[in-house]
Structure formats: structure tokens, C-alpha cells
Short mmCIF file of C-alpha atoms in Angstrom, two decimals:
data_model
loop_
_atom_site.label_atom_id
_atom_site.label_comp_id
_atom_site.label_asym_id
_atom_site.label_seq_id
_atom_site.Cartn_x
_atom_site.Cartn_y
_atom_site.Cartn_z
CA MET A 1 -12.41 -19.19 -29.93
CA VAL A 2 -9.96 -18.15 -27.17
CA THR A 3 -10.88 -19.29 -23.72
CA PRO A 4 -10.86 -16.27 -21.37
CA VAL A 5 -8.45 -16.33 -18.45
CA LEU A 6 -11.06 -14.56 -16.40
CA GLN A 7 -14.77 -14.89 -16.64
CA VAL A 8 -17.06 -12.89 -14.28
CA THR A 9 -20.73 -13.64 -14.46
CA ASN A 10 -23.51 -11.63 -12.84
CA LEU A 11 -21.23 -10.58 -10.00
CA ARG A 12 -23.04 -8.65 -7.19
CA LYS A 13 -21.92 -7.40 -3.83
CA ARG A 14 -24.25 -5.76 -1.28
CA PHE A 15 -23.27 -4.34 2.06
CA GLY A 16 -26.50 -4.05 3.84
CA ASP A 17 -28.59 -1.71 1.83
CA PHE A 18 -25.82 -0.41 -0.31
CA THR A 19 -24.99 -2.28 -3.57
CA ALA A 20 -21.24 -1.88 -4.44
CA VAL A 21 -21.22 -3.97 -7.46
CA ASP A 22 -24.50 -4.66 -9.29
CA ASP A 23 -24.73 -7.65 -11.44
CA ILE A 24 -21.62 -7.20 -13.72
CA SER A 25 -20.32 -9.62 -16.24
CA PHE A 26 -17.14 -9.38 -18.24
CA SER A 27 -14.21 -11.46 -19.36
CA MET A 28 -10.58 -11.09 -20.07
CA LYS A 29 -8.56 -12.87 -22.77
CA PRO A 30 -5.04 -14.15 -22.32
CA GLY A 31 -2.44 -11.28 -22.73
CA GLU A 32 -5.19 -8.64 -22.72
CA ILE A 33 -4.99 -5.35 -20.67
CA LEU A 34 -8.38 -4.52 -19.45
CA GLY A 35 -8.94 -1.17 -17.97
CA LEU A 36 -11.51 -0.75 -15.20
CA LEU A 37 -12.71 2.82 -15.04
CA GLY A 38 -15.10 4.84 -12.97
CA PRO A 39 -15.45 7.57 -10.41
CA ASN A 40 -14.74 6.96 -6.68
CA GLY A 41 -17.27 4.53 -5.17
CA ALA A 42 -18.02 2.99 -8.63
CA GLY A 43 -17.07 -0.53 -7.40
CA LYS A 44 -13.66 -0.95 -9.02
CA THR A 45 -11.76 -1.83 -5.89
CA THR A 46 -14.56 -4.01 -4.46
CA THR A 47 -14.62 -5.96 -7.90
CA ILE A 48 -10.81 -6.41 -7.63
CA HIS A 49 -11.09 -7.48 -3.96
CA MET A 50 -13.68 -10.06 -4.95
CA LEU A 51 -11.48 -11.34 -7.81
CA LEU A 52 -8.62 -11.77 -5.19
CA GLY A 53 -10.92 -13.74 -2.83
CA LEU A 54 -10.71 -11.00 -0.12
CA ILE A 55 -14.36 -10.33 -0.24
CA THR A 56 -17.13 -12.93 -0.74
CA PRO A 57 -19.63 -11.94 -3.52
CA THR A 58 -23.26 -11.84 -2.63
CA ALA A 59 -24.02 -13.46 -5.97
CA GLY A 60 -22.39 -14.43 -9.23
CA THR A 61 -19.40 -16.45 -10.20
CA ILE A 62 -15.71 -15.77 -10.76
CA ARG A 63 -13.83 -18.20 -12.86
CA MET A 64 -10.14 -17.94 -13.72
CA PHE A 65 -8.28 -20.39 -16.01
CA GLY A 66 -11.56 -22.15 -16.28
CA LEU A 67 -11.74 -22.82 -12.57
CA ASP A 68 -14.29 -21.45 -10.01
CA LEU A 69 -12.52 -19.21 -7.45
CA ARG A 70 -14.63 -20.58 -4.61
CA GLU A 71 -13.51 -24.15 -5.15
CA HIS A 72 -9.97 -23.70 -6.52
CA ARG A 73 -8.81 -20.61 -4.47
CA GLU A 74 -5.30 -22.01 -3.88
CA THR A 75 -4.57 -23.09 -7.42
CA ILE A 76 -5.91 -19.79 -8.86
CA LEU A 77 -4.32 -17.43 -6.39
CA SER A 78 -0.84 -18.99 -6.97
CA GLN A 79 -1.07 -17.76 -10.57
CA VAL A 80 -2.43 -14.29 -9.73
CA ASN A 81 -1.00 -11.33 -8.08
CA PHE A 82 -1.76 -7.71 -7.39
CA SER A 83 -0.59 -4.37 -6.53
CA SER A 84 -2.26 -1.35 -5.16
CA THR A 85 -1.46 2.09 -3.99
CA TYR A 86 -3.46 1.29 -0.75
CA ILE A 87 -1.35 -1.66 0.39
CA SER A 88 1.99 -1.76 2.10
CA MET A 89 4.51 -4.19 2.96
CA PRO A 90 5.93 -5.16 6.39
CA GLN A 91 7.68 -1.89 7.33
CA SER A 92 10.44 -3.29 9.63
CA LEU A 93 11.87 -5.60 6.94
CA THR A 94 14.22 -4.71 4.23
CA VAL A 95 12.92 -4.66 0.58
CA GLU A 96 14.88 -7.77 -0.12
CA GLU A 97 13.55 -9.58 3.01
CA ASN A 98 10.05 -8.71 1.97
CA LEU A 99 10.47 -10.06 -1.64
CA TRP A 100 12.04 -13.31 -0.24
CA ILE A 101 9.02 -13.78 2.06
CA VAL A 102 6.62 -13.37 -0.81
CA ALA A 103 8.72 -15.66 -2.95
CA ARG A 104 8.52 -18.44 -0.26
CA LEU A 105 4.84 -17.84 0.31
CA TYR A 106 4.27 -18.57 -3.33
CA GLY A 107 6.71 -21.55 -3.39
CA LEU A 108 8.98 -19.96 -6.07
CA ALA A 109 12.14 -21.70 -7.13
CA GLU A 110 15.44 -19.78 -7.95
CA ILE A 111 14.47 -17.09 -5.54
CA ALA A 112 17.77 -15.16 -5.54
CA ARG A 113 17.63 -14.98 -9.46
CA ARG A 114 14.08 -13.79 -9.54
CA VAL A 115 14.47 -11.17 -6.83
CA ASP A 116 17.62 -9.78 -8.52
CA LEU A 117 15.72 -9.70 -11.93
CA VAL A 118 12.68 -7.87 -10.59
CA LEU A 119 14.84 -5.37 -8.75
CA GLU A 120 16.68 -4.61 -11.79
CA GLN A 121 13.44 -4.38 -13.89
CA LEU A 122 11.94 -1.79 -11.58
CA GLU A 123 15.21 0.01 -11.14
CA ILE A 124 15.20 -0.34 -7.37
CA ALA A 125 18.36 -2.63 -6.92
CA ASP A 126 19.79 0.12 -4.83
CA LEU A 127 16.92 -0.20 -2.32
CA ARG A 128 17.57 -3.83 -1.81
CA HIS A 129 18.87 -3.46 1.77
CA LYS A 130 16.81 -0.39 2.72
CA VAL A 131 14.24 -0.89 5.51
CA THR A 132 10.73 -0.53 3.90
CA ARG A 133 9.83 2.08 6.53
CA HIS A 134 12.40 4.41 5.11
CA LEU A 135 11.09 4.30 1.47
CA SER A 136 9.28 7.16 -0.17
CA SER A 137 5.76 6.61 -1.31
CA GLY A 138 6.91 6.33 -4.87
CA GLN A 139 9.66 3.77 -4.02
CA LEU A 140 7.11 1.81 -1.92
CA THR A 141 4.75 1.64 -5.01
CA ARG A 142 7.67 0.15 -7.04
CA VAL A 143 8.36 -2.30 -4.36
CA THR A 144 4.74 -3.52 -4.15
CA LEU A 145 4.88 -3.78 -8.03
CA ALA A 146 8.02 -5.79 -7.67
CA LYS A 147 6.11 -8.09 -5.25
CA ALA A 148 3.37 -8.50 -7.79
CA LEU A 149 5.67 -9.19 -10.81
CA LEU A 150 8.06 -11.44 -8.71
CA THR A 151 5.72 -14.43 -8.82
CA GLU A 152 5.35 -14.18 -12.60
CA PRO A 153 1.67 -14.24 -12.53
CA LYS A 154 -0.63 -15.18 -15.24
CA ILE A 155 -3.20 -12.47 -14.14
CA LEU A 156 -2.25 -9.19 -12.57
CA PHE A 157 -4.55 -6.81 -10.80
CA LEU A 158 -3.31 -3.36 -10.63
CA ASP A 159 -5.29 -0.81 -8.62
CA GLU A 160 -4.00 2.63 -9.49
CA PRO A 161 -0.45 1.44 -9.70
CA THR A 162 1.19 4.62 -10.92
CA ALA A 163 -0.75 6.95 -8.58
CA SER A 164 2.15 8.19 -6.44
CA LEU A 165 4.86 7.93 -9.16
CA ASP A 166 6.58 10.81 -10.99
CA PRO A 167 5.87 10.95 -14.73
CA ASP A 168 9.20 9.49 -15.69
CA ILE A 169 8.85 6.52 -13.41
CA ALA A 170 5.24 6.10 -14.38
CA GLN A 171 6.19 5.94 -18.02
CA LYS A 172 8.83 3.31 -17.26
CA ILE A 173 6.30 1.22 -15.34
CA ARG A 174 3.92 1.40 -18.08
CA SER A 175 6.65 0.23 -20.53
CA LEU A 176 7.64 -2.58 -18.12
CA LEU A 177 4.01 -3.80 -17.86
CA LYS A 178 3.63 -3.87 -21.66
CA GLU A 179 6.95 -5.74 -21.96
CA ALA A 180 5.74 -8.21 -19.33
CA ARG A 181 2.61 -8.77 -21.33
CA ARG A 182 4.62 -9.20 -24.50
CA SER A 183 7.18 -11.68 -23.08
CA SER A 184 5.06 -13.63 -20.66
CA GLY A 185 1.40 -13.09 -21.95
CA VAL A 186 0.22 -11.80 -18.55
CA SER A 187 -3.32 -10.53 -18.42
CA ILE A 188 -3.66 -7.23 -16.67
CA LEU A 189 -6.78 -5.77 -15.08
CA TYR A 190 -5.92 -2.13 -14.50
CA THR A 191 -7.58 0.69 -12.65
CA SER A 192 -6.39 4.29 -12.92
CA HIS A 193 -7.80 7.85 -12.64
CA ASN A 194 -5.24 8.93 -15.23
CA MET A 195 -7.27 8.79 -18.50
CA ARG A 196 -4.18 9.17 -20.79
CA GLU A 197 -2.64 6.20 -19.14
CA MET A 198 -5.81 4.24 -19.49
CA GLU A 199 -5.94 4.97 -23.26
CA GLU A 200 -2.30 4.09 -23.57
CA MET A 201 -2.47 0.91 -21.66
CA SER A 202 -5.80 -0.66 -22.23
CA ASP A 203 -6.77 -2.94 -25.06
CA ARG A 204 -10.43 -2.55 -23.84
CA ILE A 205 -12.10 -0.48 -21.15
CA ILE A 206 -14.93 -1.25 -18.85
CA PHE A 207 -16.73 1.81 -17.42
CA LEU A 208 -18.35 1.33 -14.03
CA GLN A 209 -20.80 3.67 -12.55
CA ARG A 210 -22.64 3.08 -9.27
CA GLY A 211 -21.59 -0.61 -9.48
CA ARG A 212 -22.92 -1.20 -12.97
CA ILE A 213 -21.26 -1.47 -16.22
CA VAL A 214 -22.28 1.58 -18.29
CA ALA A 215 -19.80 1.15 -21.21
CA GLU A 216 -17.53 -1.37 -22.52
CA GLY A 217 -15.19 -1.24 -25.54
CA THR A 218 -11.99 0.27 -26.78
CA ALA A 219 -11.23 3.86 -25.44
CA ARG A 220 -12.28 5.19 -29.11
CA GLU A 221 -15.45 3.35 -29.05
CA ILE A 222 -16.43 4.58 -25.59
CA VAL A 223 -15.59 8.17 -26.48
CA ALA A 224 -17.59 7.94 -29.72
CA ARG A 225 -20.58 6.32 -27.90
CA PHE A 226 -20.82 9.26 -25.41
CA GLY A 227 -20.15 11.87 -28.05
CA GLN A 228 -17.32 13.40 -25.98
CA ALA A 229 -13.97 14.80 -27.12
CA ASP A 230 -11.86 12.27 -25.17
CA LEU A 231 -12.00 9.66 -22.35
CA GLU A 232 -11.46 12.36 -19.79
CA GLU A 233 -14.58 14.10 -20.92
CA VAL A 234 -16.53 10.79 -20.69
CA PHE A 235 -15.20 10.31 -17.11
CA LEU A 236 -16.17 13.76 -16.04
CA LYS A 237 -19.69 13.44 -17.53
CA LEU A 238 -20.28 10.03 -15.80
CA ALA A 239 -18.70 11.13 -12.60
CA ARG A 240 -20.84 14.24 -12.31
CA GLU A 241 -24.01 12.28 -13.26
CA SER A 242 -23.15 9.78 -10.55
CA ARG A 243 -22.63 12.61 -7.82
CA HIS A 244 -25.94 14.19 -8.85
CA ARG A 245 -27.89 11.00 -8.31
CA THR A 246 -26.33 10.41 -4.89
CA MET B 1 -1.46 -27.27 4.48
CA LYS B 2 1.83 -26.32 2.73
CA LEU B 3 4.86 -26.15 4.99
CA HIS B 4 6.73 -23.61 2.73
CA ARG B 5 4.00 -21.10 3.35
CA ILE B 6 3.82 -21.52 7.10
CA LEU B 7 7.67 -21.19 7.24
CA ALA B 8 7.58 -18.17 5.03
CA LEU B 9 5.32 -16.41 7.54
CA LEU B 10 7.39 -17.69 10.52
CA THR B 11 10.53 -16.21 8.96
CA ARG B 12 8.63 -13.01 8.27
CA HIS B 13 8.05 -12.71 12.05
CA LEU B 14 11.45 -13.82 13.10
CA TYR B 15 13.01 -11.08 10.85
CA LEU B 16 11.15 -8.50 12.99
CA TYR B 17 13.21 -9.49 16.03
CA ARG B 18 16.48 -8.81 14.28
CA ARG B 19 16.23 -4.99 14.57
CA SER B 20 13.60 -4.23 16.99
CA LEU B 21 14.54 -3.54 20.68
CA PRO B 22 10.99 -3.38 21.87
CA ARG B 23 10.34 -6.82 20.49
CA ILE B 24 13.35 -8.28 22.10
CA MET B 25 12.57 -6.59 25.34
CA GLU B 26 9.09 -8.24 25.28
CA ILE B 27 10.96 -11.60 25.17
CA PHE B 28 13.74 -11.03 27.74
CA TYR B 29 13.22 -7.82 29.84
CA TRP B 30 9.60 -7.92 30.86
CA PRO B 31 9.58 -11.60 31.95
CA PHE B 32 12.82 -10.84 33.88
CA LEU B 33 11.24 -7.84 35.56
CA ASP B 34 8.07 -9.91 36.49
CA LEU B 35 10.33 -12.53 37.99
CA VAL B 36 12.41 -10.04 40.01
CA ILE B 37 9.36 -8.29 41.48
CA TRP B 38 7.67 -11.63 42.43
CA GLY B 39 10.79 -13.12 43.69
CA PHE B 40 11.24 -10.37 46.16
CA ILE B 41 7.52 -10.55 47.30
CA THR B 42 8.12 -14.21 47.83
CA LEU B 43 11.18 -13.63 49.92
CA TYR B 44 9.40 -10.97 52.00
CA LEU B 45 6.42 -13.22 52.66
CA GLY B 46 8.72 -16.05 53.73
CA ARG B 47 10.66 -13.85 56.19
CA ALA B 48 7.45 -12.30 57.44
CA GLY B 49 6.41 -15.61 58.89
CA GLY B 50 4.68 -17.41 56.06
CA HIS B 51 4.38 -21.04 56.78
CA LEU B 52 3.08 -22.32 53.53
CA PRO B 53 4.92 -25.42 52.52
CA GLY B 54 7.04 -24.77 49.41
CA MET B 55 6.05 -21.15 49.16
CA VAL B 56 8.84 -20.26 46.74
CA THR B 57 7.87 -23.12 44.52
CA PHE B 58 4.26 -22.05 44.63
CA PHE B 59 4.84 -18.44 43.73
CA LEU B 60 7.75 -18.50 41.35
CA GLY B 61 6.76 -21.77 39.82
CA ALA B 62 3.26 -20.51 39.35
CA LEU B 63 4.62 -17.19 37.94
CA ILE B 64 6.80 -18.86 35.35
CA LEU B 65 3.88 -21.18 34.36
CA TRP B 66 1.45 -18.30 34.11
CA ASP B 67 3.93 -16.33 31.91
CA MET B 68 4.04 -19.38 29.58
CA LEU B 69 0.35 -19.00 29.17
CA PHE B 70 0.47 -15.38 28.81
CA ARG B 71 3.19 -15.48 26.19
CA SER B 72 1.62 -18.32 24.17
CA HIS B 73 -1.54 -16.19 23.97
CA GLN B 74 0.53 -13.21 23.00
CA GLY B 75 2.54 -15.07 20.37
CA ILE B 76 -0.73 -15.43 18.50
CA THR B 77 -2.35 -12.04 18.98
CA ILE B 78 0.85 -9.97 18.43
CA SER B 79 1.63 -11.83 15.25
CA PHE B 80 -1.74 -11.07 13.92
CA LEU B 81 -1.34 -7.31 15.03
CA GLU B 82 1.95 -7.17 13.23
CA GLU B 83 0.19 -7.95 9.99
CA LEU B 84 -2.52 -5.41 10.81
CA TRP B 85 -0.11 -2.66 11.67
CA ALA B 86 1.94 -3.35 8.50
CA ARG B 87 -1.33 -3.30 6.47
CA ASN B 88 -0.15 -6.65 5.11
CA LEU B 89 -3.29 -8.70 5.53
CA MET B 90 -4.44 -8.19 1.96
CA ASN B 91 -1.01 -9.28 0.69
CA LEU B 92 -1.20 -12.49 2.73
CA PHE B 93 -4.89 -13.37 2.12
CA ALA B 94 -4.85 -12.56 -1.52
CA SER B 95 -2.01 -15.15 -1.85
CA PRO B 96 -2.42 -18.93 -1.87
CA LEU B 97 -2.02 -18.85 2.03
CA LYS B 98 -4.88 -20.58 3.76
CA PRO B 99 -6.28 -19.35 7.12
CA GLY B 100 -5.23 -22.55 8.69
CA GLU B 101 -1.63 -22.04 7.59
CA PHE B 102 -1.71 -18.51 8.92
CA LEU B 103 -2.84 -19.88 12.32
CA ALA B 104 -0.18 -22.64 12.15
CA ALA B 105 2.52 -19.94 11.65
CA THR B 106 1.34 -17.87 14.62
CA LEU B 107 1.30 -21.12 16.67
CA LEU B 108 5.02 -21.67 15.85
CA MET B 109 5.77 -18.12 16.63
CA SER B 110 4.03 -18.64 19.99
CA ILE B 111 6.32 -21.68 20.65
CA PHE B 112 9.29 -19.63 19.81
CA LYS B 113 8.25 -16.99 22.28
CA VAL B 114 7.27 -19.36 25.11
CA THR B 115 10.52 -21.23 24.69
CA CYS B 116 12.72 -17.96 24.89
CA VAL B 117 10.69 -16.69 27.93
CA SER B 118 10.75 -19.94 29.75
CA VAL B 119 14.46 -20.31 29.39
CA VAL B 120 15.04 -16.76 30.55
CA MET B 121 12.78 -17.10 33.55
CA THR B 122 14.00 -20.46 34.58
CA LEU B 123 17.60 -19.43 34.38
CA CYS B 124 16.99 -16.19 36.27
CA ALA B 125 14.81 -17.99 38.97
CA ALA B 126 17.80 -20.49 39.47
CA ALA B 127 20.51 -17.63 39.57
CA PHE B 128 18.78 -15.16 41.80
CA TYR B 129 16.49 -17.30 44.06
CA SER B 130 18.06 -20.82 43.78
CA TYR B 131 14.82 -22.07 42.48
CA ASN B 132 14.71 -25.00 40.18
CA LEU B 133 11.49 -25.24 38.18
CA LEU B 134 12.47 -28.70 37.17
CA GLN B 135 11.84 -30.04 40.66
CA VAL B 136 8.23 -30.32 39.70
CA GLY B 137 9.46 -33.33 37.79
CA LEU B 138 8.01 -34.88 34.59
CA TRP B 139 4.52 -33.50 35.43
CA LEU B 140 5.78 -30.23 34.15
CA ILE B 141 5.49 -31.60 30.62
CA PRO B 142 1.66 -32.02 30.61
CA PHE B 143 1.36 -28.90 32.75
CA VAL B 144 3.18 -26.71 30.18
CA PHE B 145 1.53 -28.39 27.16
CA ASN B 146 -1.91 -27.62 28.56
CA LEU B 147 -1.14 -24.08 29.54
CA VAL B 148 0.32 -23.38 26.11
CA LEU B 149 -2.75 -25.06 24.52
CA MET B 150 -5.09 -22.82 26.56
CA GLY B 151 -2.89 -19.67 25.66
CA TRP B 152 -3.40 -20.60 21.97
CA ALA B 153 -7.13 -20.88 22.43
CA ILE B 154 -7.50 -17.60 24.06
CA GLY B 155 -5.11 -16.17 21.44
CA VAL B 156 -7.19 -17.44 18.57
CA PHE B 157 -10.28 -16.18 20.07
CA THR B 158 -8.80 -12.78 20.55
CA THR B 159 -7.40 -12.58 17.17
CA SER B 160 -10.90 -13.39 15.82
CA LEU B 161 -12.37 -10.47 17.87
CA ILE B 162 -9.61 -8.14 16.50
CA MET B 163 -10.24 -9.27 13.02
CA ARG B 164 -13.96 -8.63 13.48
CA PHE B 165 -13.81 -5.26 15.38
CA GLY B 166 -10.57 -3.87 14.01
CA GLN B 167 -8.02 -1.73 15.87
CA GLU B 168 -10.39 -0.66 18.48
CA ALA B 169 -10.22 -4.22 19.80
CA GLU B 170 -6.46 -4.20 19.71
CA VAL B 171 -5.93 -3.78 23.52
CA LEU B 172 -7.44 -7.31 23.99
CA ALA B 173 -4.18 -8.60 22.51
CA TRP B 174 -2.52 -7.86 25.83
CA SER B 175 -5.50 -7.88 28.26
CA MET B 176 -7.75 -10.75 27.32
CA VAL B 177 -5.74 -13.44 29.02
CA PHE B 178 -5.94 -11.46 32.33
CA LEU B 179 -9.71 -11.93 32.38
CA PHE B 180 -8.92 -15.50 33.05
CA GLN B 181 -6.39 -15.02 35.78
CA PRO B 182 -8.75 -14.61 38.80
CA ILE B 183 -10.38 -17.93 38.01
CA SER B 184 -7.08 -19.60 37.03
CA CYS B 185 -6.17 -19.80 40.71
CA VAL B 186 -2.33 -19.17 39.79
CA PHE B 187 -1.29 -17.79 43.28
CA TYR B 188 -4.06 -19.30 45.59
CA PRO B 189 -5.98 -22.58 45.76
CA MET B 190 -9.35 -22.97 44.17
CA GLU B 191 -11.00 -23.41 47.64
CA VAL B 192 -10.49 -19.66 48.45
CA LEU B 193 -12.86 -18.61 45.74
CA PRO B 194 -16.57 -17.96 46.50
CA ALA B 195 -18.74 -20.75 45.40
CA TRP B 196 -20.15 -19.17 42.33
CA LEU B 197 -16.60 -18.26 41.06
CA ARG B 198 -15.49 -21.75 41.88
CA VAL B 199 -17.88 -23.01 39.32
CA LEU B 200 -16.25 -20.67 36.67
CA ALA B 201 -12.84 -21.88 37.78
CA MET B 202 -13.89 -25.47 37.37
CA MET B 203 -14.50 -24.78 33.69
CA ASN B 204 -11.08 -23.25 33.22
CA PRO B 205 -8.29 -25.59 32.21
CA ALA B 206 -5.61 -23.38 33.75
CA ALA B 207 -7.16 -23.68 37.16
CA HIS B 208 -6.82 -27.45 37.05
CA ILE B 209 -3.27 -27.07 36.03
CA PHE B 210 -2.31 -24.74 38.97
CA GLU B 211 -4.32 -27.07 41.35
CA GLY B 212 -2.19 -29.97 40.01
CA LEU B 213 0.92 -27.99 40.52
CA ARG B 214 0.08 -27.28 44.20
CA SER B 215 -0.86 -31.01 44.70
CA VAL B 216 2.53 -32.13 43.40
CA VAL B 217 4.53 -29.59 45.22
CA SER B 218 2.83 -29.78 48.60
CA ALA B 219 1.96 -33.39 48.83
CA GLY B 220 3.87 -35.13 46.03
CA ALA B 221 0.41 -36.39 44.83
CA ALA B 222 -0.15 -37.46 41.29
CA PRO B 223 -2.32 -34.92 39.69
CA ALA B 224 -4.07 -37.27 37.20
CA ALA B 225 -7.59 -35.93 37.79
CA SER B 226 -6.48 -32.26 37.40
CA LEU B 227 -4.73 -33.25 34.16
CA ALA B 228 -7.63 -35.18 32.82
CA TRP B 229 -9.91 -32.10 33.40
CA ALA B 230 -7.33 -29.80 31.77
CA PHE B 231 -6.87 -31.99 28.68
CA GLY B 232 -10.70 -32.40 28.34
CA LEU B 233 -11.57 -28.84 28.76
CA ASN B 234 -8.65 -27.62 26.52
CA GLY B 235 -9.92 -30.07 23.81
CA LEU B 236 -13.43 -28.54 24.05
CA LEU B 237 -12.07 -25.00 24.12
CA ALA B 238 -9.65 -25.48 21.17
CA ALA B 239 -12.46 -27.06 18.98
CA ALA B 240 -14.81 -24.18 19.92
CA VAL B 241 -12.28 -21.34 19.10
CA ILE B 242 -11.10 -22.88 15.83
CA ALA B 243 -14.79 -23.13 14.65
CA TRP B 244 -15.25 -19.51 15.91
CA PHE B 245 -12.16 -18.29 13.98
CA TYR B 246 -13.28 -19.84 10.74
CA GLN B 247 -16.74 -18.49 11.16
CA THR B 248 -15.38 -15.04 11.86
CA PHE B 249 -12.98 -15.14 8.91
CA ALA B 250 -15.83 -16.02 6.66
CA TYR B 251 -18.00 -13.27 8.21
CA CYS B 252 -15.19 -10.67 7.69
CA LYS B 253 -14.80 -11.70 4.04
CA GLU B 254 -18.62 -11.45 3.63
CA GLN B 255 -18.65 -7.90 5.15
CA GLY B 256 -15.38 -6.72 3.53
CA LEU B 257 -13.79 -6.34 6.94
CA LEU B 258 -10.58 -8.19 5.96
CA VAL B 259 -9.64 -5.32 3.54
CA ARG B 260 -10.57 -2.57 5.98
CA VAL B 261 -9.05 -3.93 9.17
CA GLY B 262 -5.97 -1.74 10.01
CA GLU B 263 -7.24 1.24 8.03
#
């Protein structure tokens, strides 16, 4: 049996009376792309923040590479990285300077080679000397992805990574991520509101609604279980149910 | 603690100064302006019949030392604000960087700022007012050390407040240190304070430093007692604010504030 790279057990997060994440358990295998799906407020981002050690869980355990995140934060986070539409990079620094800082923060060797490689991979080598403040939102998204891939992580958390990209670049990013998975065996936890992207990217999908896991399986299994035409229909059904209850 | 992470963060802050005029002004222009204004006030007071011994030394010396405290405080708080403004805190704290390493980097940044400001002010004071700060002698070393330490303590405390309350507490990054100025006895001796305020001043390490400076300048007396007070109080203050910082950091992670601060 393959040991999971990520094991989440009975994870819960409460903010006062509000339960953002409610007793969820799941795991991720090496090299797996796991989609985390759900309407706004379902608990996807809070879950990712807990996995990154940015929010302390109210209950439950998070283990990565067989280690408990609370006790082995430094070891785990040096092998993990993330990208999100909702983060930025220091605006007054150039793209290259930002990537060098990240590389030094993670203690990477051969920084120049890695920076060159990741800039080429994401087709942003021409932005190397551009001050981050002057990037478009699509360019900034690619730079934050470059930051995430630069450290060659074993687990990558991606929170809506293609949200601000045009279809052509988004497709290239998806291909790049699949290639990264194939070549380095990186495991990816992925959130997106683009259902076709979810179906294309994910080996397995976890559907969150109001902090709870309401469905888990391949896209086809989930569609069949809810008796809908496609994943988008499932999403709409659950999102509307969720809003009616609120 | 890993040195490469501390240096990475320090480099990140130093990069900012390469292409930012306001940040360069913060180090060179504002301290210079402070010095010019206080220098003229000192000259005016001297000509108007002031008979305080070593008046220039009192005022300009005190001003330069106070600025060291102020800049050491600001070195920490502004470094934190830079991360907040850049929405970079998530990138940092989702990396292997430890809170202690983050603090260490801001302390180094603070040393950089204090050094630049001190050199600028000392040279300007010598050039424009023929004032030599080094005339205070070797006592200057423990004086400066204690002032920088106190600036760090206030800086770490302020940073914790900004982390806890977000950008609405941002103004504290510049103003917090001035809450301590009236009871720091920078430009006047502790004896002029009313009795109840004197009690507060006694608990303030900076007040003992400036009292010590006055005793060296006016009487050439060794300020051993003042320094002992300053070291002792600073030790307590530093221990308290570091504990407070870690507690606040844990609270922010508990409440999810770390990912919301700066939004």
C-alpha cells in the first residue's frame, strides 16, 4: 500500500460560532492531483491555510510525508509550496529579485539555474527585470506560480491558479503542472471554479459544502452519484443548496 | 535559526532601498532636517542667555541619541509593514521561515537604519554646529546599545499590535515611540517631572540613559547606576515583549488573522 504524502484526519476549524471546516478527513497519494471543489465559503481556502500552517486547526491532525505538521513544521514546509490568486509578491522588487529571495529563503542550491529554468517554463523570461508592480494580473499569477515551482516542492497547493489567466496561458499552465507531476512526481492539491479544468486536471475530487466533505471520487463518479449531466451541474446544485440553507 | 533565511529576508528589505526615494529620504533627509531645526533652536537658546553647561551637547547629543531609539523602533515596525503592504506575509509564513528568524531579520534591518542615520547625523552635527558626539567618550557604547535595545522592544510590541489589529493600527509604527518621549527625559532632567510622572520615568530605560548622558556631560560622573537601571529594565522589557510577540503570533494563527492582515 502506498503511504500518502498528505493525511488529514478529523480536521476542524471554528471561528467563534462559525464552523469553517467541519471534521474532514482525506489523503493524497504521491503524484496525485486532488481537486478541492466547493462554492464560496465551503472551507477550501481555510483548509489550504491550515495545511500551510497559517491557521491553527481547532481539532484534528495534518500529517505530510508521515510527519505531524505541528511538530515538524520546518521540515514539512521546506518540501511544500503554494500559489494563489489572492497573494502577491513584494511590488518594488523585480521578478528576478523576488525569485532569488524565495530561493534563498528555502536554502536552494544552483539558484541562477533554477530561476532561469522556471522563468523559461512559465514563458516569463522577458519579465525577469520588470518591477513586480508593473505586471498585469495574469503575469503576476505566473510569477507566483514560478515562485511555487522554483523550490521543486513535493506537494503543491494551488488556490485558483488559473483564475486570472487567458485560456491560452491557462492551458499552458495546466500542461506544465501535468508535466511537473510526470517528471518530479509532485502531488498537487488544486482548487478552481472552472469545472472543465477540474475534470481535466484532477485524478480525484473532494467536494466541500459548508465545511464538510459531501462527495469524494473521480469526476465521473461524483457526476453519477448526484445524477447530473456534468460536474458543473453538480456544483450548481450544491452551491444553490448551500445558499438556501444560509 | 537558519542564517540563510534571515539573510534572505534582510536582502529583500535592502533591495527596496535601491529604487525608492521615500525610503532613502527616511534614512538621510528627515534625520538631517531634525538636526538642522534642533541645531538652530540650540544656537538661539545659547545666544538668548542660556547658561546651562554643555547646552549644545545636551540638545544635539540627546537629539541624535533619541533618533537612534526612534530609528531602531522604526526599523522593525516598517519592515513588518512592508510585508503587510506587499501582501507577502503568507508567502513568508507558509515557508520554513520561523517567527524568530523573521524578528532577527527585522533587528538586522534596524541596525542598518540606525547605523546610517547615526552616521548622517553625527557628520552633519560636526559640519554645521562643530559638535562632536564622540566627546561623550566610551560611555556612548552602552548608551547606544540600551537605546537600540529599547527601540527594538517597542518595535516588537508595536509589530505585535499591528499583526493583531491589522492596518488600522498602522499609525503606531511611527507614533508608538513618542508615547515614551515625555517620560524619557530626552531634553530635560527627570527632576522637572511631577512626582507621579517621575515614577513612570523611573521604569523607562531611556530616561536612565538620558540622565546618564547628562551626568557625564555636566559633571563627568560615571553613570554606573543609570546604566545598571537601563540594562535591568531593558532585559525585563525585552523578555516581556518577546513573550508577547509569540503569544500574539499564536493568537493570530488561531484566529486566522495572519492571512487576513493587509487585506
